[in-house]
Amino acid sequence: MWQQVYDPFGNAVVSTLVAAIPVVVLLAGIGLFSLKAHVAALLGLAAALIIAIFGQGMPADKAGMTALYGAAFGLLPIGWIILNIIFLYQLTLEKGYFKVLQDSIAGITDDRRLQLLLIAFCFGAFFEGAGGFGTPVAVTGAILIGLGFSPLAASGLSLIANTAPVAYGALGTPVIALAAVTGLPLLDLSAMIGRQLPFFSVLVPFWLIVAFAGFRGMIQIFPAILIAGVSFAIPQFVVSNYHGPWLVDVIASVVSIACLAMFLKVWRPSEIWTSAEGAAPTVGGAGAHVFDKHSSGDVLRAWLPWLILSVVVVCWGIPQVKAFLDSFALVKFPVAHVDQLIQRVPPVVPAPKAEAAVFSLNWLSATGSGILVSAIIAGFVMGFSPLGMLRVYGRTLYLVRYSLLTISAMLALGFVTRYSGVDATLGLAFSQTGVFYPFFGVLLGWLGVALTGSDTSSNVLFGSLQKITAEQLGLSPTLMAAANSSGGVMGKMIDAQSIVVASTATRWYGHEGDILRYVFFHSIALAVLMGLLVMAQAYVPPFTEMVIHAPPAAVTP
């Protein structure tokens, strides 16, 4: 048994600075030195291993096996999703159905701002709720690039749009994980997050369009943006507070898609923006983007692969379906030298706790497998032969080869930082901020997602620390645990895994630095705004009335 050490240098400042080195190496390699993502990821992994072994004192065998565990997790489930969603995209591209899909979207609106709103925000939220783990960015990025958006715009804007839905992604998985590690009531956490994110569900669509078209371009379609945001935020609040975390995104996104589509049937902006670069509008709507007319049958066939994907992914995510598939297709591998042999200790956890490390080879119930099934069904519907699909799959595998390597290296880095205690060293630095902790607690959640690429993983890493610190400071544990998840969603757009998914979906691999620089300010700014909201909920009436407090403990006479 090896116990984690959170201040290995006997100086909290030095220990924190050293703990930050792997993250700095990774992000600086991508953002400042424009290294290929897989090179930056491998350098970051090397730094993480060196610091874990020689800084934190982690045994080398444990560090090495932890890295392998993370790399395997990077391939399944994350890489498996990317491979199969790009496979489906390539199938539709080869048969010409993707062009029909583009034209049908242009038939709803040929204004690029409204297309962006419909696809990146509304449609993306649906796939976040149904599948999560990079699915929405992969799908929306591919569609936007097909509509004529530049690779940078398609990647960056898909990442910005994929924020507000993240906390309830994959049928509420992050909230369920947060409840499990904190022991707080699931429905309380769901409701508390649902009292934070709706503000941003209204804000993010406006933010998205300003990032693309500027303030003037946003003002011109203000009514449509308001419809999209409010029609998402209201169901998000209602379902999260009165039902639970499972169907929040799915219901909210369907309502938002329907409301926006119906609104666009009766309203159009005075200027139609036909440039996918976010400039050069066509005044008065004259000479708007020309698109081919297709029969209703062709349009239906073009949308059918994506409808099949939606239905299958939602069904695949139902807990009962997952349990059934896992009952005969799940193999678990305890990770040698790691499982139950690394111990987290206070103040990160209430009492010393051995960390589990079991790799679940859920090859059938994984979201990526559902996407593969969708792609195969859609392939037959589109007229592909088995051999034809196999040929396209081989080309897709070659196309995403570096992306899979990158994601494996990044997840390996994340797992090494977690099991070595480096993540806790960084988290404890945030917990020393006293009265400002509600603000910095949000940034801790942001950091967790930036490190791991997952709101679920961030909640597992820091949920318990948030609860303990909140209790010590006299704050609501439910508020701060929820803030970890809500703050984490703002880190989703800069985590290296999501950036690689975006660059792969838009066929712009090698430009991850450009994407990171594009979204970094937006991520920081939104995280700061979330921090200010949580500060208000902690201290400022009437925001404090929104906070859910645990019932007082029974007093023993």
Coordinates of C-alpha atoms in Angstrom, one line a residue:
M1 CA 0.0 0.0 0.0
W2 CA 1.3 3.4 -1.0
Q3 CA -0.1 6.6 0.6
Q4 CA -0.3 9.8 -1.5
V5 CA 1.7 12.8 -0.3
Y6 CA 0.2 16.2 -1.0
D7 CA 3.2 18.4 0.1
P8 CA 6.2 16.3 -0.9
F9 CA 8.6 19.3 -0.7
G10 CA 7.5 20.5 2.7
N11 CA 6.4 23.8 1.2
A12 CA 2.9 24.1 -0.2
V13 CA 3.9 26.8 -2.8
V14 CA 6.8 24.7 -4.2
S15 CA 4.7 21.5 -4.2
T16 CA 1.9 23.3 -6.0
L17 CA 4.2 24.8 -8.7
V18 CA 5.8 21.4 -9.3
A19 CA 2.4 19.7 -9.5
A20 CA 1.4 22.1 -12.2
I21 CA 4.3 21.2 -14.5
P22 CA 2.6 18.4 -16.5
V23 CA -0.4 20.6 -17.3
V24 CA 1.9 23.5 -18.3
V25 CA 4.0 21.3 -20.5
L26 CA 0.9 19.9 -22.3
L27 CA -0.9 23.3 -22.8
A28 CA 2.2 25.3 -23.6
G29 CA 3.3 22.6 -26.1
I30 CA -0.1 22.9 -27.9
G31 CA -0.9 26.6 -27.4
L32 CA 2.5 28.3 -27.4
F33 CA 4.9 26.1 -29.3
S34 CA 2.4 24.7 -31.8
L35 CA 3.6 21.2 -31.3
K36 CA 1.6 18.3 -32.8
A37 CA -1.0 17.3 -30.2
H38 CA 0.4 13.8 -29.9
V39 CA 3.9 15.1 -29.3
A40 CA 2.7 17.6 -26.6
A41 CA 0.7 14.9 -25.0
L42 CA 3.6 12.5 -24.8
L43 CA 5.9 15.2 -23.4
G44 CA 3.2 16.0 -20.8
L45 CA 2.9 12.4 -19.9
A46 CA 6.7 12.1 -19.5
A47 CA 6.7 15.1 -17.2
A48 CA 3.8 13.6 -15.2
L49 CA 5.7 10.3 -14.7
I50 CA 8.9 12.1 -13.7
I51 CA 7.1 14.2 -11.1
A52 CA 5.0 11.3 -9.8
I53 CA 8.0 9.1 -9.3
F54 CA 10.7 11.6 -8.2
G55 CA 8.5 14.3 -6.8
Q56 CA 5.6 12.6 -5.2
G57 CA 7.5 9.4 -4.4
M58 CA 5.2 7.1 -6.3
P59 CA 6.6 3.7 -6.9
A60 CA 7.7 3.3 -10.6
D61 CA 5.6 0.2 -11.2
K62 CA 2.5 1.9 -9.9
A63 CA 3.2 5.0 -12.0
G64 CA 3.7 2.9 -15.2
M65 CA 0.6 0.7 -14.7
T66 CA -1.5 3.9 -14.0
A67 CA -0.3 5.3 -17.3
L68 CA -1.3 2.1 -19.1
Y69 CA -4.7 2.2 -17.4
G70 CA -5.3 5.8 -18.6
A71 CA -4.2 5.0 -22.1
A72 CA -6.6 2.1 -22.3
F73 CA -9.4 4.3 -21.0
G74 CA -8.4 6.8 -23.7
L75 CA -9.1 4.2 -26.4
L76 CA -12.3 2.9 -24.7
P77 CA -14.6 4.8 -24.3
I78 CA -13.2 8.1 -25.8
G79 CA -11.3 7.0 -28.9
W80 CA -13.9 4.4 -29.7
I81 CA -16.6 7.2 -29.9
I82 CA -14.4 9.4 -32.2
L83 CA -13.5 6.5 -34.5
N84 CA -17.1 5.5 -35.0
I85 CA -18.7 8.9 -35.3
I86 CA -16.2 9.8 -38.0
F87 CA -17.0 6.5 -39.7
L88 CA -20.6 7.4 -39.9
Y89 CA -19.7 10.8 -41.2
Q90 CA -17.5 9.3 -43.9
L91 CA -20.3 6.9 -45.0
T92 CA -22.7 9.8 -45.5
L93 CA -20.1 11.8 -47.3
E94 CA -19.3 9.0 -49.7
K95 CA -22.9 8.5 -50.7
G96 CA -23.6 12.2 -51.1
Y97 CA -26.1 12.3 -48.3
F98 CA -24.1 14.8 -46.3
K99 CA -24.5 17.3 -49.1
V100 CA -28.3 16.8 -49.0
L101 CA -28.2 17.3 -45.2
Q102 CA -26.3 20.6 -45.7
D103 CA -28.9 21.8 -48.2
S104 CA -31.8 20.8 -46.0
I105 CA -30.4 22.8 -43.1
A106 CA -29.9 25.7 -45.4
G107 CA -33.5 25.3 -46.3
I108 CA -34.5 26.0 -42.7
T109 CA -32.3 29.0 -42.7
D110 CA -29.4 30.1 -44.9
D111 CA -28.1 32.5 -42.3
R112 CA -24.9 31.1 -40.9
R113 CA -25.5 32.5 -37.4
L114 CA -28.8 30.7 -37.2
Q115 CA -27.3 27.5 -38.6
L116 CA -24.7 27.7 -35.9
L117 CA -27.3 28.2 -33.2
L118 CA -29.4 25.3 -34.4
I119 CA -26.5 22.8 -34.9
A120 CA -23.8 23.7 -32.4
F121 CA -26.1 24.7 -29.5
C122 CA -29.4 22.9 -29.9
F123 CA -28.4 19.8 -31.7
G124 CA -25.1 19.5 -29.8
A125 CA -26.9 19.6 -26.5
F126 CA -29.0 16.6 -27.5
F127 CA -25.9 14.5 -28.3
E128 CA -24.3 15.7 -25.0
G129 CA -27.3 14.5 -23.1
A130 CA -27.5 11.2 -25.0
G131 CA -23.9 10.2 -25.3
G132 CA -21.4 12.8 -23.9
F133 CA -17.7 12.0 -23.9
G134 CA -17.0 14.0 -27.0
T135 CA -19.9 12.9 -29.1
P136 CA -21.5 16.4 -29.5
V137 CA -18.3 18.1 -30.6
A138 CA -17.6 15.3 -33.1
V139 CA -21.1 15.4 -34.6
T140 CA -21.5 19.2 -34.7
G141 CA -18.0 19.9 -35.9
A142 CA -18.4 17.5 -38.8
I143 CA -21.7 19.1 -39.8
L144 CA -20.4 22.7 -39.5
I145 CA -17.4 21.9 -41.6
G146 CA -19.7 20.4 -44.2
L147 CA -21.8 23.6 -44.2
G148 CA -18.8 25.6 -45.2
F149 CA -17.5 26.8 -41.8
S150 CA -13.7 27.1 -41.6
P151 CA -12.0 24.3 -39.6
L152 CA -11.1 26.8 -36.8
A153 CA -14.7 28.2 -36.6
A154 CA -16.3 24.7 -36.7
S155 CA -13.9 23.4 -34.0
G156 CA -13.9 26.4 -31.7
L157 CA -17.6 27.3 -31.9
S158 CA -18.6 23.6 -31.3
L159 CA -16.5 23.7 -28.2
I160 CA -18.0 27.0 -26.9
A161 CA -21.5 25.7 -27.6
N162 CA -20.8 22.5 -25.7
T163 CA -20.8 24.0 -22.2
A164 CA -24.1 24.4 -20.5
P165 CA -25.3 20.8 -21.2
V166 CA -22.1 19.1 -20.0
A167 CA -23.0 18.7 -16.3
Y168 CA -26.0 16.5 -17.3
G169 CA -24.3 14.8 -20.1
A170 CA -24.6 11.0 -20.9
L171 CA -27.9 10.8 -19.1
G172 CA -26.7 12.6 -16.0
T173 CA -23.6 10.6 -15.4
P174 CA -21.5 13.5 -13.9
V175 CA -24.2 14.2 -11.3
I176 CA -24.6 10.6 -10.4
A177 CA -20.8 10.2 -9.9
L178 CA -20.8 13.4 -7.8
A179 CA -23.5 12.0 -5.5
A180 CA -21.6 8.7 -5.2
V181 CA -18.3 10.3 -4.1
T182 CA -19.8 13.0 -1.8
G183 CA -22.7 11.0 -0.2
L184 CA -24.9 14.0 -0.8
P185 CA -28.5 13.3 -2.1
L186 CA -28.6 12.9 -5.8
L187 CA -31.7 15.0 -6.3
D188 CA -30.3 17.8 -4.2
L189 CA -27.2 18.0 -6.3
S190 CA -29.3 17.8 -9.5
A191 CA -31.5 20.7 -8.3
M192 CA -28.6 22.8 -7.2
I193 CA -26.7 22.5 -10.5
G194 CA -30.1 23.3 -12.1
R195 CA -30.1 26.6 -10.2
Q196 CA -26.7 27.6 -11.6
L197 CA -26.5 26.5 -15.2
P198 CA -29.8 27.9 -16.6
F199 CA -28.3 31.4 -16.3
F200 CA -25.6 30.2 -18.6
S201 CA -27.9 28.3 -20.9
V202 CA -29.4 31.7 -21.8
L203 CA -26.0 33.4 -21.9
V204 CA -24.0 30.9 -23.9
P205 CA -26.0 31.2 -27.2
F206 CA -25.5 35.0 -27.2
W207 CA -21.8 34.4 -26.4
L208 CA -21.5 31.9 -29.2
I209 CA -22.9 34.2 -31.8
V210 CA -20.8 37.2 -30.6
A211 CA -17.7 35.0 -30.9
F212 CA -18.7 34.2 -34.5
A213 CA -20.4 37.4 -35.8
G214 CA -19.6 40.1 -33.4
F215 CA -22.0 42.2 -31.3
R216 CA -23.7 43.8 -34.3
G217 CA -24.3 40.4 -35.8
M218 CA -25.7 39.1 -32.6
I219 CA -28.1 42.0 -32.1
Q220 CA -29.7 41.3 -35.6
I221 CA -30.8 37.8 -34.5
F222 CA -31.5 38.6 -30.9
P223 CA -35.0 37.1 -30.9
A224 CA -33.9 33.8 -32.3
I225 CA -31.0 33.5 -29.7
L226 CA -33.4 34.4 -26.9
I227 CA -35.8 31.7 -28.1
A228 CA -33.1 29.1 -28.2
G229 CA -31.6 29.9 -24.8
V230 CA -34.8 30.4 -22.8
S231 CA -36.5 27.3 -24.3
F232 CA -33.4 25.3 -23.2
A233 CA -33.0 26.9 -19.8
I234 CA -36.6 26.6 -18.6
P235 CA -36.8 22.8 -19.2
Q236 CA -33.3 22.4 -17.8
F237 CA -34.4 24.0 -14.5
V238 CA -37.7 22.2 -14.3
V239 CA -36.4 18.7 -15.1
S240 CA -33.3 19.0 -12.9
N241 CA -35.3 20.3 -9.9
Y242 CA -38.4 18.2 -10.2
H243 CA -37.3 14.9 -11.9
G244 CA -33.6 14.4 -11.6
P245 CA -30.4 14.5 -13.7
W246 CA -31.1 11.7 -16.2
L247 CA -33.1 13.4 -19.0
V248 CA -32.3 17.1 -18.4
D249 CA -30.3 17.6 -21.6
V250 CA -32.4 15.4 -23.8
I251 CA -35.7 17.1 -22.9
A252 CA -34.2 20.6 -22.9
S253 CA -32.5 20.2 -26.3
V254 CA -35.6 18.7 -28.0
V255 CA -37.7 21.6 -26.7
S256 CA -35.1 24.1 -27.8
I257 CA -34.8 22.5 -31.3
A258 CA -38.5 22.5 -31.8
C259 CA -39.0 26.1 -30.6
L260 CA -36.2 27.5 -32.7
A261 CA -37.3 25.6 -35.8
M262 CA -40.9 26.8 -35.5
F263 CA -39.8 30.3 -34.8
L264 CA -37.6 30.3 -38.0
K265 CA -40.6 29.4 -40.0
V266 CA -42.2 32.8 -39.3
W267 CA -39.2 35.0 -38.7
R268 CA -36.0 35.9 -40.5
P269 CA -33.4 38.6 -39.9
S270 CA -33.2 41.7 -42.0
E271 CA -29.7 40.8 -43.1
I272 CA -28.7 37.3 -44.1
W273 CA -25.2 36.3 -43.2
T274 CA -24.0 33.9 -45.9
S275 CA -20.3 33.9 -45.0
A276 CA -19.1 31.1 -42.8
E277 CA -16.3 33.3 -41.6
G278 CA -18.7 35.4 -39.6
A279 CA -18.6 38.5 -41.9
A280 CA -19.8 39.9 -45.2
P281 CA -23.6 39.7 -44.7
T282 CA -25.9 39.9 -47.7
V283 CA -28.0 43.0 -47.0
G284 CA -31.8 42.6 -47.0
G285 CA -31.5 38.8 -47.6
A286 CA -31.1 39.2 -51.4
G287 CA -28.7 36.9 -53.1
A288 CA -28.6 34.6 -50.1
H289 CA -26.8 31.3 -50.1
V290 CA -27.9 29.1 -53.0
F291 CA -28.7 25.5 -52.2
D292 CA -30.0 22.7 -54.2
K293 CA -33.6 21.6 -53.9
H294 CA -34.2 18.0 -53.0
S295 CA -37.3 15.8 -52.8
S296 CA -38.7 15.1 -49.4
G297 CA -37.6 11.5 -49.9
D298 CA -34.0 12.5 -50.4
V299 CA -34.0 14.8 -47.4
L300 CA -35.5 12.1 -45.2
R301 CA -32.8 9.6 -46.4
A302 CA -30.1 12.2 -45.7
W303 CA -31.4 12.8 -42.1
L304 CA -32.0 9.1 -41.5
P305 CA -28.5 8.1 -40.5
W306 CA -28.5 10.9 -37.9
L307 CA -32.0 10.0 -36.7
I308 CA -30.8 6.3 -36.4
L309 CA -27.8 7.6 -34.4
S310 CA -30.0 9.6 -32.1
V311 CA -32.4 6.8 -31.3
V312 CA -29.7 4.2 -30.8
V313 CA -27.5 6.4 -28.7
V314 CA -30.4 7.3 -26.4
C315 CA -31.4 3.7 -26.1
W316 CA -27.8 2.7 -25.5
G317 CA -27.5 5.2 -22.6
I318 CA -30.5 3.9 -20.7
P319 CA -29.2 2.3 -17.5
Q320 CA -31.3 -0.8 -17.8
V321 CA -30.1 -1.3 -21.4
K322 CA -26.5 -0.9 -20.3
A323 CA -27.0 -3.3 -17.5
F324 CA -28.4 -5.9 -19.8
L325 CA -25.6 -5.6 -22.3
D326 CA -23.0 -5.7 -19.5
S327 CA -24.6 -8.8 -18.1
F328 CA -23.0 -10.9 -20.9
A329 CA -20.4 -8.5 -22.5
L330 CA -18.4 -7.0 -19.6
V331 CA -14.9 -8.0 -18.6
K332 CA -13.2 -6.3 -15.7
F333 CA -9.4 -6.2 -15.3
P334 CA -8.0 -5.1 -11.9
V335 CA -4.9 -3.0 -12.6
A336 CA -1.9 -4.8 -11.2
H337 CA 0.1 -2.8 -8.6
V338 CA -2.6 -0.1 -8.5
D339 CA -6.0 -1.5 -7.6
Q340 CA -6.6 -1.0 -3.8
L341 CA -2.9 -0.4 -3.4
I342 CA -2.9 3.4 -3.5
Q343 CA -4.4 5.3 -0.6
R344 CA -5.9 8.8 -0.6
V345 CA -5.7 10.4 2.8
P346 CA -7.1 13.4 4.6
P347 CA -7.8 16.3 4.0
V348 CA -8.7 15.2 0.5
V349 CA -11.0 12.5 1.9
P350 CA -12.6 12.2 5.4
A351 CA -10.6 9.0 6.2
P352 CA -7.8 7.1 4.4
K353 CA -9.3 5.4 1.4
A354 CA -7.8 2.8 -1.0
E355 CA -8.3 3.8 -4.7
A356 CA -10.0 1.3 -7.0
A357 CA -8.4 0.8 -10.4
V358 CA -10.4 -1.6 -12.5
F359 CA -10.5 -1.3 -16.2
S360 CA -14.0 -2.2 -17.5
L361 CA -13.9 -3.6 -21.0
N362 CA -17.6 -2.8 -21.7
W363 CA -17.1 -3.4 -25.4
L364 CA -20.8 -3.7 -26.1
S365 CA -22.5 -1.2 -23.8
A366 CA -19.9 1.6 -24.6
T367 CA -21.4 4.6 -26.3
G368 CA -19.0 4.1 -29.2
S369 CA -20.4 0.7 -29.8
G370 CA -23.9 2.2 -30.0
I371 CA -22.5 4.6 -32.6
L372 CA -21.0 1.8 -34.5
V373 CA -24.3 -0.1 -34.6
S374 CA -25.9 3.1 -35.8
A375 CA -23.3 3.5 -38.5
I376 CA -23.7 -0.1 -39.7
I377 CA -27.6 0.1 -39.8
A378 CA -27.3 3.5 -41.6
G379 CA -24.7 2.0 -44.0
F380 CA -27.1 -0.7 -45.1
V381 CA -29.9 1.8 -45.4
M382 CA -27.6 3.9 -47.7
G383 CA -26.9 1.0 -49.9
F384 CA -23.4 0.0 -48.7
S385 CA -22.2 -3.6 -48.9
P386 CA -20.4 -5.1 -45.9
L387 CA -17.2 -5.0 -47.9
G388 CA -17.8 -1.4 -48.8
M389 CA -18.3 -0.4 -45.2
L390 CA -15.2 -2.3 -44.2
R391 CA -13.2 -0.4 -46.8
V392 CA -14.5 3.0 -45.4
Y393 CA -13.8 1.9 -41.9
G394 CA -10.2 1.1 -42.8
R395 CA -9.8 4.6 -44.3
T396 CA -11.4 6.1 -41.2
L397 CA -9.0 4.3 -38.9
Y398 CA -6.1 5.6 -40.8
L399 CA -7.6 9.1 -40.7
V400 CA -7.9 9.2 -36.9
R401 CA -4.7 7.3 -36.1
Y402 CA -2.9 10.2 -34.5
S403 CA -6.0 11.4 -32.7
L404 CA -6.3 8.0 -31.0
L405 CA -2.6 8.2 -30.0
T406 CA -3.1 11.7 -28.6
I407 CA -6.1 10.9 -26.6
S408 CA -4.5 7.8 -25.1
A409 CA -1.4 9.8 -24.0
M410 CA -3.6 12.6 -22.6
L411 CA -5.7 10.2 -20.6
A412 CA -2.6 8.5 -19.4
L413 CA -1.3 11.9 -18.2
G414 CA -4.6 12.5 -16.4
F415 CA -4.6 9.1 -14.6
V416 CA -1.0 9.6 -13.5
T417 CA -1.8 13.0 -12.0
R418 CA -4.8 11.5 -10.2
Y419 CA -3.3 8.4 -8.7
S420 CA 0.0 10.1 -7.8
G421 CA -1.9 12.8 -5.8
V422 CA -0.7 15.7 -8.0
D423 CA -4.3 16.6 -8.7
A424 CA -5.0 16.8 -5.0
T425 CA -2.0 19.0 -4.4
L426 CA -3.4 21.5 -6.9
G427 CA -6.9 21.2 -5.4
L428 CA -5.7 21.9 -1.9
A429 CA -4.1 25.1 -3.1
F430 CA -7.6 26.3 -4.1
S431 CA -9.0 25.2 -0.7
Q432 CA -6.8 27.7 1.2
T433 CA -8.6 30.7 -0.2
G434 CA -11.0 31.2 2.8
V435 CA -13.9 33.5 2.2
F436 CA -13.2 33.5 -1.5
Y437 CA -13.5 29.8 -1.7
P438 CA -16.9 29.7 -3.5
F439 CA -15.2 31.5 -6.4
F440 CA -12.0 29.4 -6.4
G441 CA -14.0 26.2 -5.8
V442 CA -15.6 26.8 -9.2
L443 CA -12.1 27.2 -10.7
L444 CA -11.2 23.9 -9.1
G445 CA -13.9 22.2 -11.0
W446 CA -12.7 24.0 -14.1
L447 CA -9.2 22.8 -13.5
G448 CA -10.5 19.2 -12.9
V449 CA -12.1 19.1 -16.4
A450 CA -9.1 20.8 -18.0
L451 CA -6.9 18.0 -16.5
T452 CA -9.1 15.0 -17.2
G453 CA -11.4 16.0 -20.1
S454 CA -14.5 14.9 -18.2
D455 CA -16.9 16.6 -15.8
T456 CA -17.5 13.1 -14.4
S457 CA -13.8 12.6 -13.7
S458 CA -13.5 16.1 -12.2
N459 CA -16.4 15.3 -9.8
V460 CA -14.8 12.1 -8.8
L461 CA -11.5 13.8 -8.2
F462 CA -12.6 16.9 -6.3
G463 CA -16.2 16.3 -5.2
S464 CA -15.1 15.0 -1.8
L465 CA -12.6 17.8 -1.3
Q466 CA -15.3 20.4 -2.2
K467 CA -17.6 18.9 0.5
I468 CA -15.0 18.8 3.2
T469 CA -13.7 22.3 2.6
A470 CA -17.3 23.7 2.5
E471 CA -18.1 22.1 5.8
Q472 CA -14.9 23.5 7.4
L473 CA -15.8 27.0 6.1
G474 CA -19.5 26.9 7.1
L475 CA -20.7 26.8 3.5
S476 CA -23.4 24.5 2.0
P477 CA -21.7 21.3 0.9
T478 CA -24.4 20.9 -1.8
L479 CA -23.6 24.3 -3.2
M480 CA -19.9 23.7 -3.5
A481 CA -20.2 20.1 -4.8
A482 CA -22.6 21.5 -7.4
A483 CA -20.2 24.3 -8.2
N484 CA -17.5 21.8 -9.0
S485 CA -19.7 20.3 -11.7
S486 CA -21.0 23.7 -13.0
G487 CA -17.5 25.2 -13.0
G488 CA -16.2 22.1 -14.7
V489 CA -18.4 22.6 -17.8
M490 CA -16.5 25.8 -18.6
G491 CA -13.2 23.8 -18.7
K492 CA -14.7 21.4 -21.2
M493 CA -13.8 23.6 -24.2
I494 CA -10.1 23.8 -23.3
D495 CA -9.4 20.2 -22.2
A496 CA -7.0 18.7 -24.7
Q497 CA -9.1 15.7 -25.3
S498 CA -12.1 17.8 -26.5
I499 CA -9.7 19.9 -28.7
V500 CA -8.4 16.7 -30.4
V501 CA -12.0 15.5 -30.9
A502 CA -12.8 18.8 -32.6
S503 CA -9.7 18.8 -34.8
T504 CA -10.3 15.2 -35.8
A505 CA -14.0 15.8 -36.7
T506 CA -13.1 18.9 -38.8
R507 CA -10.1 17.1 -40.4
W508 CA -7.8 19.8 -39.0
Y509 CA -5.5 17.6 -37.0
G510 CA -2.2 19.4 -36.2
H511 CA -3.9 22.7 -35.5
E512 CA -4.9 22.1 -31.9
G513 CA -2.8 25.1 -30.8
D514 CA -4.9 27.4 -33.0
I515 CA -8.1 25.9 -31.5
L516 CA -6.9 26.3 -27.9
R517 CA -5.9 29.9 -28.4
Y518 CA -9.4 30.5 -30.0
V519 CA -11.4 29.2 -27.0
F520 CA -9.1 29.9 -24.1
F521 CA -10.4 33.4 -23.3
H522 CA -14.0 32.2 -23.6
S523 CA -13.3 29.4 -21.1
I524 CA -11.7 31.6 -18.5
A525 CA -14.3 34.3 -18.8
L526 CA -17.2 32.0 -18.4
A527 CA -15.6 30.2 -15.5
V528 CA -15.1 33.6 -13.8
L529 CA -18.7 34.5 -14.3
M530 CA -19.8 31.2 -12.8
G531 CA -17.5 31.8 -9.9
L532 CA -19.2 35.2 -9.3
L533 CA -22.6 33.5 -9.4
V534 CA -21.6 30.9 -6.8
M535 CA -20.1 33.7 -4.6
A536 CA -23.4 35.4 -4.8
Q537 CA -25.3 32.2 -4.0
A538 CA -23.0 31.8 -1.0
Y539 CA -23.2 35.3 0.5
V540 CA -25.6 37.6 -1.3
P541 CA -29.4 37.7 -0.8
P542 CA -31.6 36.8 -2.6
F543 CA -29.2 34.5 -4.4
T544 CA -28.6 32.7 -1.1
E545 CA -32.3 31.6 -1.1
M546 CA -31.5 29.4 -4.1
V547 CA -29.1 27.3 -2.1
I548 CA -30.0 23.8 -0.9
H549 CA -28.8 23.1 2.6
A550 CA -28.6 19.7 4.2
P551 CA -31.0 19.2 7.1
P552 CA -29.4 19.9 10.5
A553 CA -27.9 16.9 12.1
A554 CA -29.8 15.3 15.0
V555 CA -28.6 16.5 18.4
T556 CA -28.0 13.8 20.9
P557 CA -29.1 15.0 24.4

